[in-house]
């Protein structure tokens, strides 16, 4: 077994255990532990408990690997491999009882910085939906036993596009303005509420494309590899990797079209100011 296959298998095992815990806690009732970057940016007790479980399992299986998770302090590690983890992506869905939430786990090599790292393996597991998307670099992206493929052809009716909005109300006007400029490309818009699932759905051809400002590395680490291994492209600014500033995903032609709109010169100020939350 190659290193990335080993990492992928471990990620799947841990995501299944973590997903079962998240689901069990959801059934028992959710308690909000705190607000973070904005009042709407919540963390539940379950987010913390699930992250601790994932962190403990990784440390037991691969001591020395680094860790970058949403809910606890980062650790650079010593092996050159870092685990990038969102214990519950879609926390607001989780808190409201909407089943679109996911455990997202990726193993990356290189510094834990999305501009330069190389993702080796990943999992996006939505326990309440009964779906587990998994990927190993060079071996394709899968949901269960079904291989994923992004939609390769632009639909004449327009593209079904996913997006999201930051938690900070101060970012909403610019994000709505951007959405207005993108709308001519869209047949319709979906706001699923979990970036990792948006990206998994692009990989699966359930969305044609996706764009969002303000994502953190743990929101997109596994999902971006799913898209790439499903034959798609994930980008940030033109020619760059996804960043906090922008994540765009889809087939190459759609990403180029979205990028041209999002980074149009006349709107440079809106496009280059990182969003909070
Ligand atoms: C959020 C979700 C949401 C996206 C936000 C993310 P969280 O992650 O992925 O869809 O719009 O930008 O922060 O807070 O639920 O883990
Ligand atoms: Ca989260």
PDB file of C-alpha atoms and ligand atoms in Angstrom:
ATOM      1  CA  UNK A   1       0.000   0.000   0.000  1.00  0.00           C
ATOM      2  CA  UNK A   2       1.354   3.467  -0.891  1.00  0.00           C
ATOM      3  CA  UNK A   3       1.592   6.205   1.731  1.00  0.00           C
ATOM      4  CA  UNK A   4      -1.390   8.043   0.291  1.00  0.00           C
ATOM      5  CA  UNK A   5      -3.469   4.860   0.226  1.00  0.00           C
ATOM      6  CA  UNK A   6      -2.632   4.306   3.897  1.00  0.00           C
ATOM      7  CA  UNK A   7      -3.570   7.892   4.731  1.00  0.00           C
ATOM      8  CA  UNK A   8      -6.796   7.558   2.755  1.00  0.00           C
ATOM      9  CA  UNK A   9      -7.799   4.339   4.512  1.00  0.00           C
ATOM     10  CA  UNK A  10      -7.089   5.883   7.909  1.00  0.00           C
ATOM     11  CA  UNK A  11      -9.080   8.998   7.006  1.00  0.00           C
ATOM     12  CA  UNK A  12     -12.085   6.862   6.012  1.00  0.00           C
ATOM     13  CA  UNK A  13     -11.973   4.847   9.257  1.00  0.00           C
ATOM     14  CA  UNK A  14     -11.700   7.922  11.433  1.00  0.00           C
ATOM     15  CA  UNK A  15     -14.384   9.838   9.491  1.00  0.00           C
ATOM     16  CA  UNK A  16     -16.817   6.950   9.974  1.00  0.00           C
ATOM     17  CA  UNK A  17     -16.256   6.907  13.717  1.00  0.00           C
ATOM     18  CA  UNK A  18     -16.402  10.716  13.904  1.00  0.00           C
ATOM     19  CA  UNK A  19     -19.549  10.855  11.768  1.00  0.00           C
ATOM     20  CA  UNK A  20     -21.286   8.305  13.989  1.00  0.00           C
ATOM     21  CA  UNK A  21     -20.418  10.387  17.058  1.00  0.00           C
ATOM     22  CA  UNK A  22     -21.674  13.618  15.442  1.00  0.00           C
ATOM     23  CA  UNK A  23     -24.913  11.939  14.460  1.00  0.00           C
ATOM     24  CA  UNK A  24     -25.423  10.426  17.908  1.00  0.00           C
ATOM     25  CA  UNK A  25     -24.849  13.774  19.587  1.00  0.00           C
ATOM     26  CA  UNK A  26     -27.269  15.439  17.160  1.00  0.00           C
ATOM     27  CA  UNK A  27     -29.968  12.926  18.109  1.00  0.00           C
ATOM     28  CA  UNK A  28     -29.323  13.638  21.798  1.00  0.00           C
ATOM     29  CA  UNK A  29     -29.756  17.415  21.240  1.00  0.00           C
ATOM     30  CA  UNK A  30     -27.317  20.155  20.306  1.00  0.00           C
ATOM     31  CA  UNK A  31     -25.926  22.749  22.677  1.00  0.00           C
ATOM     32  CA  UNK A  32     -24.193  25.853  21.339  1.00  0.00           C
ATOM     33  CA  UNK A  33     -20.863  26.234  23.132  1.00  0.00           C
ATOM     34  CA  UNK A  34     -19.856  29.694  21.854  1.00  0.00           C
ATOM     35  CA  UNK A  35     -19.895  32.225  19.032  1.00  0.00           C
ATOM     36  CA  UNK A  36     -16.593  32.782  17.201  1.00  0.00           C
ATOM     37  CA  UNK A  37     -15.840  35.371  14.468  1.00  0.00           C
ATOM     38  CA  UNK A  38     -19.434  36.710  14.472  1.00  0.00           C
ATOM     39  CA  UNK A  39     -22.639  36.019  16.432  1.00  0.00           C
ATOM     40  CA  UNK A  40     -23.819  33.733  13.630  1.00  0.00           C
ATOM     41  CA  UNK A  41     -20.519  31.789  13.624  1.00  0.00           C
ATOM     42  CA  UNK A  42     -21.258  29.132  16.225  1.00  0.00           C
ATOM     43  CA  UNK A  43     -19.458  26.155  17.687  1.00  0.00           C
ATOM     44  CA  UNK A  44     -21.322  23.344  19.419  1.00  0.00           C
ATOM     45  CA  UNK A  45     -20.079  20.993  22.114  1.00  0.00           C
ATOM     46  CA  UNK A  46     -20.215  18.288  19.440  1.00  0.00           C
ATOM     47  CA  UNK A  47     -17.792  20.175  17.131  1.00  0.00           C
ATOM     48  CA  UNK A  48     -15.197  20.110  19.914  1.00  0.00           C
ATOM     49  CA  UNK A  49     -15.837  16.544  20.960  1.00  0.00           C
ATOM     50  CA  UNK A  50     -15.685  15.253  17.378  1.00  0.00           C
ATOM     51  CA  UNK A  51     -12.467  17.168  16.677  1.00  0.00           C
ATOM     52  CA  UNK A  52     -10.898  15.725  19.842  1.00  0.00           C
ATOM     53  CA  UNK A  53     -11.834  12.221  18.759  1.00  0.00           C
ATOM     54  CA  UNK A  54     -10.312  12.735  15.291  1.00  0.00           C
ATOM     55  CA  UNK A  55      -7.173  14.274  16.777  1.00  0.00           C
ATOM     56  CA  UNK A  56      -6.739  11.412  19.267  1.00  0.00           C
ATOM     57  CA  UNK A  57      -7.206   8.737  16.589  1.00  0.00           C
ATOM     58  CA  UNK A  58      -4.668  10.384  14.271  1.00  0.00           C
ATOM     59  CA  UNK A  59      -2.137  10.820  17.082  1.00  0.00           C
ATOM     60  CA  UNK A  60      -2.500   7.158  18.048  1.00  0.00           C
ATOM     61  CA  UNK A  61      -2.114   5.885  14.472  1.00  0.00           C
ATOM     62  CA  UNK A  62       0.514   8.351  13.219  1.00  0.00           C
ATOM     63  CA  UNK A  63       2.343  10.088  16.070  1.00  0.00           C
ATOM     64  CA  UNK A  64       4.385  13.021  14.760  1.00  0.00           C
ATOM     65  CA  UNK A  65       1.982  14.087  11.996  1.00  0.00           C
ATOM     66  CA  UNK A  66       0.847  17.711  12.086  1.00  0.00           C
ATOM     67  CA  UNK A  67      -2.721  18.829  12.733  1.00  0.00           C
ATOM     68  CA  UNK A  68      -4.709  21.826  11.507  1.00  0.00           C
ATOM     69  CA  UNK A  69      -8.301  21.743  12.727  1.00  0.00           C
ATOM     70  CA  UNK A  70     -11.100  24.256  13.070  1.00  0.00           C
ATOM     71  CA  UNK A  71     -11.601  23.934  16.810  1.00  0.00           C
ATOM     72  CA  UNK A  72      -8.167  23.396  18.384  1.00  0.00           C
ATOM     73  CA  UNK A  73      -4.592  24.686  18.244  1.00  0.00           C
ATOM     74  CA  UNK A  74      -2.474  23.835  15.199  1.00  0.00           C
ATOM     75  CA  UNK A  75       0.548  21.564  15.542  1.00  0.00           C
ATOM     76  CA  UNK A  76       3.183  21.498  12.758  1.00  0.00           C
ATOM     77  CA  UNK A  77       4.341  17.957  13.554  1.00  0.00           C
ATOM     78  CA  UNK A  78       7.607  16.428  12.401  1.00  0.00           C
ATOM     79  CA  UNK A  79       6.766  14.024   9.555  1.00  0.00           C
ATOM     80  CA  UNK A  80       5.861  16.521   6.801  1.00  0.00           C
ATOM     81  CA  UNK A  81       2.259  15.233   6.781  1.00  0.00           C
ATOM     82  CA  UNK A  82      -0.494  17.424   8.229  1.00  0.00           C
ATOM     83  CA  UNK A  83      -4.111  16.471   8.826  1.00  0.00           C
ATOM     84  CA  UNK A  84      -6.530  19.254   7.934  1.00  0.00           C
ATOM     85  CA  UNK A  85      -9.825  18.697   9.723  1.00  0.00           C
ATOM     86  CA  UNK A  86     -13.262  20.232   9.970  1.00  0.00           C
ATOM     87  CA  UNK A  87     -15.045  18.032  12.537  1.00  0.00           C
ATOM     88  CA  UNK A  88     -18.465  19.358  11.527  1.00  0.00           C
ATOM     89  CA  UNK A  89     -18.667  21.418   8.350  1.00  0.00           C
ATOM     90  CA  UNK A  90     -22.103  22.954   8.148  1.00  0.00           C
ATOM     91  CA  UNK A  91     -22.404  23.623  11.869  1.00  0.00           C
ATOM     92  CA  UNK A  92     -25.421  25.896  11.394  1.00  0.00           C
ATOM     93  CA  UNK A  93     -27.234  23.112   9.491  1.00  0.00           C
ATOM     94  CA  UNK A  94     -26.243  20.753  12.305  1.00  0.00           C
ATOM     95  CA  UNK A  95     -27.620  23.094  14.957  1.00  0.00           C
ATOM     96  CA  UNK A  96     -30.912  23.523  13.071  1.00  0.00           C
ATOM     97  CA  UNK A  97     -31.360  19.804  12.316  1.00  0.00           C
ATOM     98  CA  UNK A  98     -30.687  20.052   8.569  1.00  0.00           C
ATOM     99  CA  UNK A  99     -28.826  16.879   7.527  1.00  0.00           C
ATOM    100  CA  UNK A 100     -26.327  18.628   5.218  1.00  0.00           C
ATOM    101  CA  UNK A 101     -23.322  18.570   7.504  1.00  0.00           C
ATOM    102  CA  UNK A 102     -20.088  16.654   7.059  1.00  0.00           C
ATOM    103  CA  UNK A 103     -16.888  15.514   8.686  1.00  0.00           C
ATOM    104  CA  UNK A 104     -14.039  16.676   6.422  1.00  0.00           C
ATOM    105  CA  UNK A 105     -10.566  15.155   6.816  1.00  0.00           C
ATOM    106  CA  UNK A 106      -7.578  15.600   4.485  1.00  0.00           C
ATOM    107  CA  UNK A 107      -3.934  14.560   4.727  1.00  0.00           C
ATOM    108  CA  UNK A 108      -1.554  16.988   3.014  1.00  0.00           C
ATOM    109  CA  UNK A 109       2.191  17.104   2.533  1.00  0.00           C
ATOM    110  CA  UNK A 110       4.295  20.236   2.790  1.00  0.00           C
ATOM    111  CA  UNK A 111       3.686  23.264   4.980  1.00  0.00           C
ATOM    112  CA  UNK A 112       0.047  23.431   6.157  1.00  0.00           C
ATOM    113  CA  UNK A 113      -0.732  26.285   3.752  1.00  0.00           C
ATOM    114  CA  UNK A 114      -3.238  25.717   0.906  1.00  0.00           C
ATOM    115  CA  UNK A 115      -1.195  27.731  -1.596  1.00  0.00           C
ATOM    116  CA  UNK A 116       1.708  25.300  -1.401  1.00  0.00           C
ATOM    117  CA  UNK A 117       0.579  22.026   0.130  1.00  0.00           C
ATOM    118  CA  UNK A 118      -0.127  18.881  -1.861  1.00  0.00           C
ATOM    119  CA  UNK A 119      -3.252  17.057  -0.711  1.00  0.00           C
ATOM    120  CA  UNK A 120      -2.658  13.290  -0.657  1.00  0.00           C
ATOM    121  CA  UNK A 121      -5.963  11.854   0.509  1.00  0.00           C
ATOM    122  CA  UNK A 122      -9.289  13.009   1.882  1.00  0.00           C
ATOM    123  CA  UNK A 123     -12.785  12.183   3.039  1.00  0.00           C
ATOM    124  CA  UNK A 124     -16.023  14.151   3.197  1.00  0.00           C
ATOM    125  CA  UNK A 125     -18.558  12.120   5.168  1.00  0.00           C
ATOM    126  CA  UNK A 126     -22.150  13.246   5.648  1.00  0.00           C
ATOM    127  CA  UNK A 127     -23.427  10.774   8.257  1.00  0.00           C
ATOM    128  CA  UNK A 128     -27.032  11.994   8.300  1.00  0.00           C
ATOM    129  CA  UNK A 129     -27.169  11.633   4.505  1.00  0.00           C
ATOM    130  CA  UNK A 130     -25.436   8.243   4.574  1.00  0.00           C
ATOM    131  CA  UNK A 131     -22.748   9.298   2.087  1.00  0.00           C
ATOM    132  CA  UNK A 132     -18.980   9.057   2.259  1.00  0.00           C
ATOM    133  CA  UNK A 133     -16.913  10.723  -0.471  1.00  0.00           C
ATOM    134  CA  UNK A 134     -13.296   9.563  -0.515  1.00  0.00           C
ATOM    135  CA  UNK A 135     -10.243  10.329  -2.573  1.00  0.00           C
ATOM    136  CA  UNK A 136      -6.603   9.323  -2.889  1.00  0.00           C
ATOM    137  CA  UNK A 137      -4.296  11.397  -5.092  1.00  0.00           C
ATOM    138  CA  UNK A 138      -3.825   9.652  -8.440  1.00  0.00           C
ATOM    139  CA  UNK A 139      -6.582   7.107  -7.784  1.00  0.00           C
ATOM    140  CA  UNK A 140      -9.775   9.011  -8.453  1.00  0.00           C
ATOM    141  CA  UNK A 141     -12.613  10.314  -6.317  1.00  0.00           C
ATOM    142  CA  UNK A 142     -15.406   8.050  -5.175  1.00  0.00           C
ATOM    143  CA  UNK A 143     -18.693   7.977  -3.300  1.00  0.00           C
ATOM    144  CA  UNK A 144     -19.001   4.465  -1.956  1.00  0.00           C
ATOM    145  CA  UNK A 145     -18.024   2.296  -4.941  1.00  0.00           C
ATOM    146  CA  UNK A 146     -19.010   4.838  -7.587  1.00  0.00           C
ATOM    147  CA  UNK A 147     -16.288   6.853  -9.324  1.00  0.00           C
ATOM    148  CA  UNK A 148     -16.944  10.587  -9.537  1.00  0.00           C
ATOM    149  CA  UNK A 149     -16.686  12.804 -12.603  1.00  0.00           C
ATOM    150  CA  UNK A 150     -17.359  16.540 -12.811  1.00  0.00           C
ATOM    151  CA  UNK A 151     -19.799  17.708 -15.470  1.00  0.00           C
ATOM    152  CA  UNK A 152     -17.606  18.269 -18.507  1.00  0.00           C
ATOM    153  CA  UNK A 153     -20.007  20.129 -20.757  1.00  0.00           C
ATOM    154  CA  UNK A 154     -21.501  23.554 -20.135  1.00  0.00           C
ATOM    155  CA  UNK A 155     -25.271  23.284 -20.159  1.00  0.00           C
ATOM    156  CA  UNK A 156     -26.926  25.722 -22.599  1.00  0.00           C
ATOM    157  CA  UNK A 157     -29.519  26.417 -19.886  1.00  0.00           C
ATOM    158  CA  UNK A 158     -26.721  27.748 -17.658  1.00  0.00           C
ATOM    159  CA  UNK A 159     -24.797  26.140 -14.802  1.00  0.00           C
ATOM    160  CA  UNK A 160     -26.155  24.937 -11.476  1.00  0.00           C
ATOM    161  CA  UNK A 161     -23.876  26.818  -9.088  1.00  0.00           C
ATOM    162  CA  UNK A 162     -23.270  26.424  -5.369  1.00  0.00           C
ATOM    163  CA  UNK A 163     -22.051  29.284  -3.218  1.00  0.00           C
ATOM    164  CA  UNK A 164     -21.998  30.456   0.369  1.00  0.00           C
ATOM    165  CA  UNK A 165     -21.999  33.631   2.429  1.00  0.00           C
ATOM    166  CA  UNK A 166     -19.664  34.595   5.251  1.00  0.00           C
ATOM    167  CA  UNK A 167     -20.922  34.851   8.820  1.00  0.00           C
ATOM    168  CA  UNK A 168     -19.928  38.525   9.168  1.00  0.00           C
ATOM    169  CA  UNK A 169     -22.864  40.759   8.123  1.00  0.00           C
ATOM    170  CA  UNK A 170     -20.318  43.343   6.915  1.00  0.00           C
ATOM    171  CA  UNK A 171     -19.373  40.979   4.046  1.00  0.00           C
ATOM    172  CA  UNK A 172     -22.903  40.390   2.787  1.00  0.00           C
ATOM    173  CA  UNK A 173     -23.364  43.400   0.500  1.00  0.00           C
ATOM    174  CA  UNK A 174     -20.202  42.644  -1.495  1.00  0.00           C
ATOM    175  CA  UNK A 175     -21.091  38.950  -1.682  1.00  0.00           C
ATOM    176  CA  UNK A 176     -24.582  39.698  -2.988  1.00  0.00           C
ATOM    177  CA  UNK A 177     -23.135  42.119  -5.527  1.00  0.00           C
ATOM    178  CA  UNK A 178     -20.773  39.377  -6.708  1.00  0.00           C
ATOM    179  CA  UNK A 179     -23.650  36.893  -6.913  1.00  0.00           C
ATOM    180  CA  UNK A 180     -25.522  39.382  -9.119  1.00  0.00           C
ATOM    181  CA  UNK A 181     -22.604  39.518 -11.530  1.00  0.00           C
ATOM    182  CA  UNK A 182     -22.311  35.707 -11.651  1.00  0.00           C
ATOM    183  CA  UNK A 183     -26.053  35.108 -12.206  1.00  0.00           C
ATOM    184  CA  UNK A 184     -25.910  35.365 -16.026  1.00  0.00           C
ATOM    185  CA  UNK A 185     -23.866  32.117 -15.993  1.00  0.00           C
ATOM    186  CA  UNK A 186     -26.327  30.308 -13.722  1.00  0.00           C
ATOM    187  CA  UNK A 187     -29.445  28.278 -14.388  1.00  0.00           C
ATOM    188  CA  UNK A 188     -29.955  28.402 -10.616  1.00  0.00           C
ATOM    189  CA  UNK A 189     -28.078  28.772  -7.329  1.00  0.00           C
ATOM    190  CA  UNK A 190     -27.792  26.363  -4.387  1.00  0.00           C
ATOM    191  CA  UNK A 191     -26.675  27.349  -0.867  1.00  0.00           C
ATOM    192  CA  UNK A 192     -26.104  23.969   0.732  1.00  0.00           C
ATOM    193  CA  UNK A 193     -24.441  25.313   3.869  1.00  0.00           C
ATOM    194  CA  UNK A 194     -21.336  23.118   3.994  1.00  0.00           C
ATOM    195  CA  UNK A 195     -18.431  23.993   1.692  1.00  0.00           C
ATOM    196  CA  UNK A 196     -16.997  20.475   1.818  1.00  0.00           C
ATOM    197  CA  UNK A 197     -20.304  19.110   0.496  1.00  0.00           C
ATOM    198  CA  UNK A 198     -20.509  21.823  -2.183  1.00  0.00           C
ATOM    199  CA  UNK A 199     -17.116  20.655  -3.444  1.00  0.00           C
ATOM    200  CA  UNK A 200     -18.029  16.956  -3.151  1.00  0.00           C
ATOM    201  CA  UNK A 201     -21.176  17.687  -5.159  1.00  0.00           C
ATOM    202  CA  UNK A 202     -19.150  19.434  -7.883  1.00  0.00           C
ATOM    203  CA  UNK A 203     -16.957  16.310  -8.003  1.00  0.00           C
ATOM    204  CA  UNK A 204     -20.108  14.158  -8.299  1.00  0.00           C
ATOM    205  CA  UNK A 205     -21.673  16.317 -11.040  1.00  0.00           C
ATOM    206  CA  UNK A 206     -24.548  17.276  -8.737  1.00  0.00           C
ATOM    207  CA  UNK A 207     -23.450  20.899  -9.071  1.00  0.00           C
ATOM    208  CA  UNK A 208     -21.773  22.240 -12.208  1.00  0.00           C
ATOM    209  CA  UNK A 209     -19.668  24.703 -10.262  1.00  0.00           C
ATOM    210  CA  UNK A 210     -19.081  26.471  -6.977  1.00  0.00           C
ATOM    211  CA  UNK A 211     -17.540  29.693  -5.765  1.00  0.00           C
ATOM    212  CA  UNK A 212     -17.169  31.215  -2.312  1.00  0.00           C
ATOM    213  CA  UNK A 213     -15.103  33.870  -0.529  1.00  0.00           C
ATOM    214  CA  UNK A 214     -13.809  33.514   3.007  1.00  0.00           C
ATOM    215  CA  UNK A 215     -13.257  29.746   3.283  1.00  0.00           C
ATOM    216  CA  UNK A 216     -10.752  28.367   5.762  1.00  0.00           C
ATOM    217  CA  UNK A 217      -8.299  25.601   4.802  1.00  0.00           C
ATOM    218  CA  UNK A 218     -10.321  22.928   6.662  1.00  0.00           C
ATOM    219  CA  UNK A 219     -13.465  23.836   4.694  1.00  0.00           C
ATOM    220  CA  UNK A 220     -11.894  22.984   1.328  1.00  0.00           C
ATOM    221  CA  UNK A 221      -8.837  20.714   1.851  1.00  0.00           C
ATOM    222  CA  UNK A 222     -10.595  17.388   1.177  1.00  0.00           C
ATOM    223  CA  UNK A 223     -13.213  18.798  -1.225  1.00  0.00           C
ATOM    224  CA  UNK A 224     -10.665  20.378  -3.552  1.00  0.00           C
ATOM    225  CA  UNK A 225      -8.861  17.032  -3.966  1.00  0.00           C
ATOM    226  CA  UNK A 226     -12.216  15.369  -4.689  1.00  0.00           C
ATOM    227  CA  UNK A 227     -12.858  17.899  -7.473  1.00  0.00           C
ATOM    228  CA  UNK A 228      -9.369  17.527  -8.952  1.00  0.00           C
ATOM    229  CA  UNK A 229      -9.475  13.732  -8.920  1.00  0.00           C
ATOM    230  CA  UNK A 230     -12.915  13.881 -10.558  1.00  0.00           C
ATOM    231  CA  UNK A 231     -11.384  15.698 -13.525  1.00  0.00           C
ATOM    232  CA  UNK A 232     -12.234  19.211 -12.403  1.00  0.00           C
ATOM    233  CA  UNK A 233     -10.325  22.335 -11.492  1.00  0.00           C
ATOM    234  CA  UNK A 234     -10.218  24.253  -8.211  1.00  0.00           C
ATOM    235  CA  UNK A 235      -8.691  27.715  -8.205  1.00  0.00           C
ATOM    236  CA  UNK A 236      -8.309  30.870  -6.180  1.00  0.00           C
ATOM    237  CA  UNK A 237      -7.117  34.030  -7.870  1.00  0.00           C
ATOM    238  CA  UNK A 238      -6.330  33.475 -11.588  1.00  0.00           C
ATOM    239  CA  UNK A 239      -3.555  30.894 -11.888  1.00  0.00           C
ATOM    240  CA  UNK A 240      -3.465  30.217  -8.137  1.00  0.00           C
ATOM    241  CA  UNK A 241      -4.671  27.633  -5.654  1.00  0.00           C
ATOM    242  CA  UNK A 242      -7.834  28.184  -3.567  1.00  0.00           C
ATOM    243  CA  UNK A 243      -7.286  30.665  -0.741  1.00  0.00           C
ATOM    244  CA  UNK A 244      -9.278  32.529   1.883  1.00  0.00           C
ATOM    245  CA  UNK A 245      -9.835  35.156  -0.767  1.00  0.00           C
ATOM    246  CA  UNK A 246     -11.633  32.876  -3.217  1.00  0.00           C
ATOM    247  CA  UNK A 247     -12.389  29.255  -4.039  1.00  0.00           C
ATOM    248  CA  UNK A 248     -13.806  28.420  -7.482  1.00  0.00           C
ATOM    249  CA  UNK A 249     -14.481  24.851  -8.655  1.00  0.00           C
ATOM    250  CA  UNK A 250     -15.940  23.132 -11.703  1.00  0.00           C
ATOM    251  CA  UNK A 251     -14.740  22.058 -15.117  1.00  0.00           C
ATOM    252  CA  UNK A 252     -11.879  24.113 -16.575  1.00  0.00           C
ATOM    253  CA  UNK A 253     -14.076  26.180 -18.871  1.00  0.00           C
ATOM    254  CA  UNK A 254     -16.598  27.067 -16.175  1.00  0.00           C
ATOM    255  CA  UNK A 255     -13.858  27.982 -13.698  1.00  0.00           C
ATOM    256  CA  UNK A 256     -12.286  30.285 -16.321  1.00  0.00           C
ATOM    257  CA  UNK A 257     -15.648  31.956 -16.948  1.00  0.00           C
ATOM    258  CA  UNK A 258     -16.390  32.383 -13.248  1.00  0.00           C
ATOM    259  CA  UNK A 259     -12.889  33.674 -12.625  1.00  0.00           C
ATOM    260  CA  UNK A 260     -13.190  36.273 -15.398  1.00  0.00           C
ATOM    261  CA  UNK A 261     -16.344  37.644 -13.750  1.00  0.00           C
ATOM    262  CA  UNK A 262     -15.168  37.407 -10.156  1.00  0.00           C
ATOM    263  CA  UNK A 263     -11.804  39.026 -10.849  1.00  0.00           C
ATOM    264  CA  UNK A 264     -12.993  41.564 -13.432  1.00  0.00           C
ATOM    265  CA  UNK A 265     -10.764  44.689 -13.130  1.00  0.00           C
ATOM    266  CA  UNK A 266     -13.665  47.009 -12.473  1.00  0.00           C
ATOM    267  CA  UNK A 267     -14.431  45.130  -9.262  1.00  0.00           C
ATOM    268  CA  UNK A 268     -10.875  44.564  -8.094  1.00  0.00           C
ATOM    269  CA  UNK A 269     -11.548  46.038  -4.666  1.00  0.00           C
ATOM    270  CA  UNK A 270     -14.435  43.670  -3.960  1.00  0.00           C
ATOM    271  CA  UNK A 271     -12.581  40.681  -5.329  1.00  0.00           C
ATOM    272  CA  UNK A 272      -9.361  41.085  -3.445  1.00  0.00           C
ATOM    273  CA  UNK A 273     -10.501  41.989   0.062  1.00  0.00           C
ATOM    274  CA  UNK A 274     -10.537  38.799   2.142  1.00  0.00           C
ATOM    275  CA  UNK A 275     -13.904  38.173   3.734  1.00  0.00           C
ATOM    276  CA  UNK A 276     -14.174  37.592   7.458  1.00  0.00           C
ATOM    277  CA  UNK A 277     -15.814  34.531   8.937  1.00  0.00           C
TER     278      UNK A 277
HETATM  279  C1  LIG B   1     -18.978  26.927   6.984  1.00  0.00           C
HETATM  280  C2  LIG B   1     -19.720  26.192   5.903  1.00  0.00           C
HETATM  281  C3  LIG B   1     -20.485  27.155   5.043  1.00  0.00           C
HETATM  282  C4  LIG B   1     -19.603  28.220   4.448  1.00  0.00           C
HETATM  283  C5  LIG B   1     -18.806  28.923   5.536  1.00  0.00           C
HETATM  284  C6  LIG B   1     -18.030  27.916   6.369  1.00  0.00           C
HETATM  285  P1  LIG B   1     -18.635  25.700   9.324  1.00  0.00           P
HETATM  286  O1  LIG B   1     -18.221  26.039   7.785  1.00  0.00           O
HETATM  287  O2  LIG B   1     -18.814  25.454   5.103  1.00  0.00           O
HETATM  288  O3  LIG B   1     -21.119  26.508   3.956  1.00  0.00           O
HETATM  289  O4  LIG B   1     -20.408  29.150   3.761  1.00  0.00           O
HETATM  290  O5  LIG B   1     -17.906  29.814   4.922  1.00  0.00           O
HETATM  291  O6  LIG B   1     -17.323  28.587   7.384  1.00  0.00           O
HETATM  292  O7  LIG B   1     -18.519  26.960  10.108  1.00  0.00           O
HETATM  293  O8  LIG B   1     -20.021  25.190   9.279  1.00  0.00           O
HETATM  294  O9  LIG B   1     -17.649  24.657   9.720  1.00  0.00           O
HETATM  295 CA1  LIG B   2     -16.841  23.430  11.374  1.00  0.00          CA
END
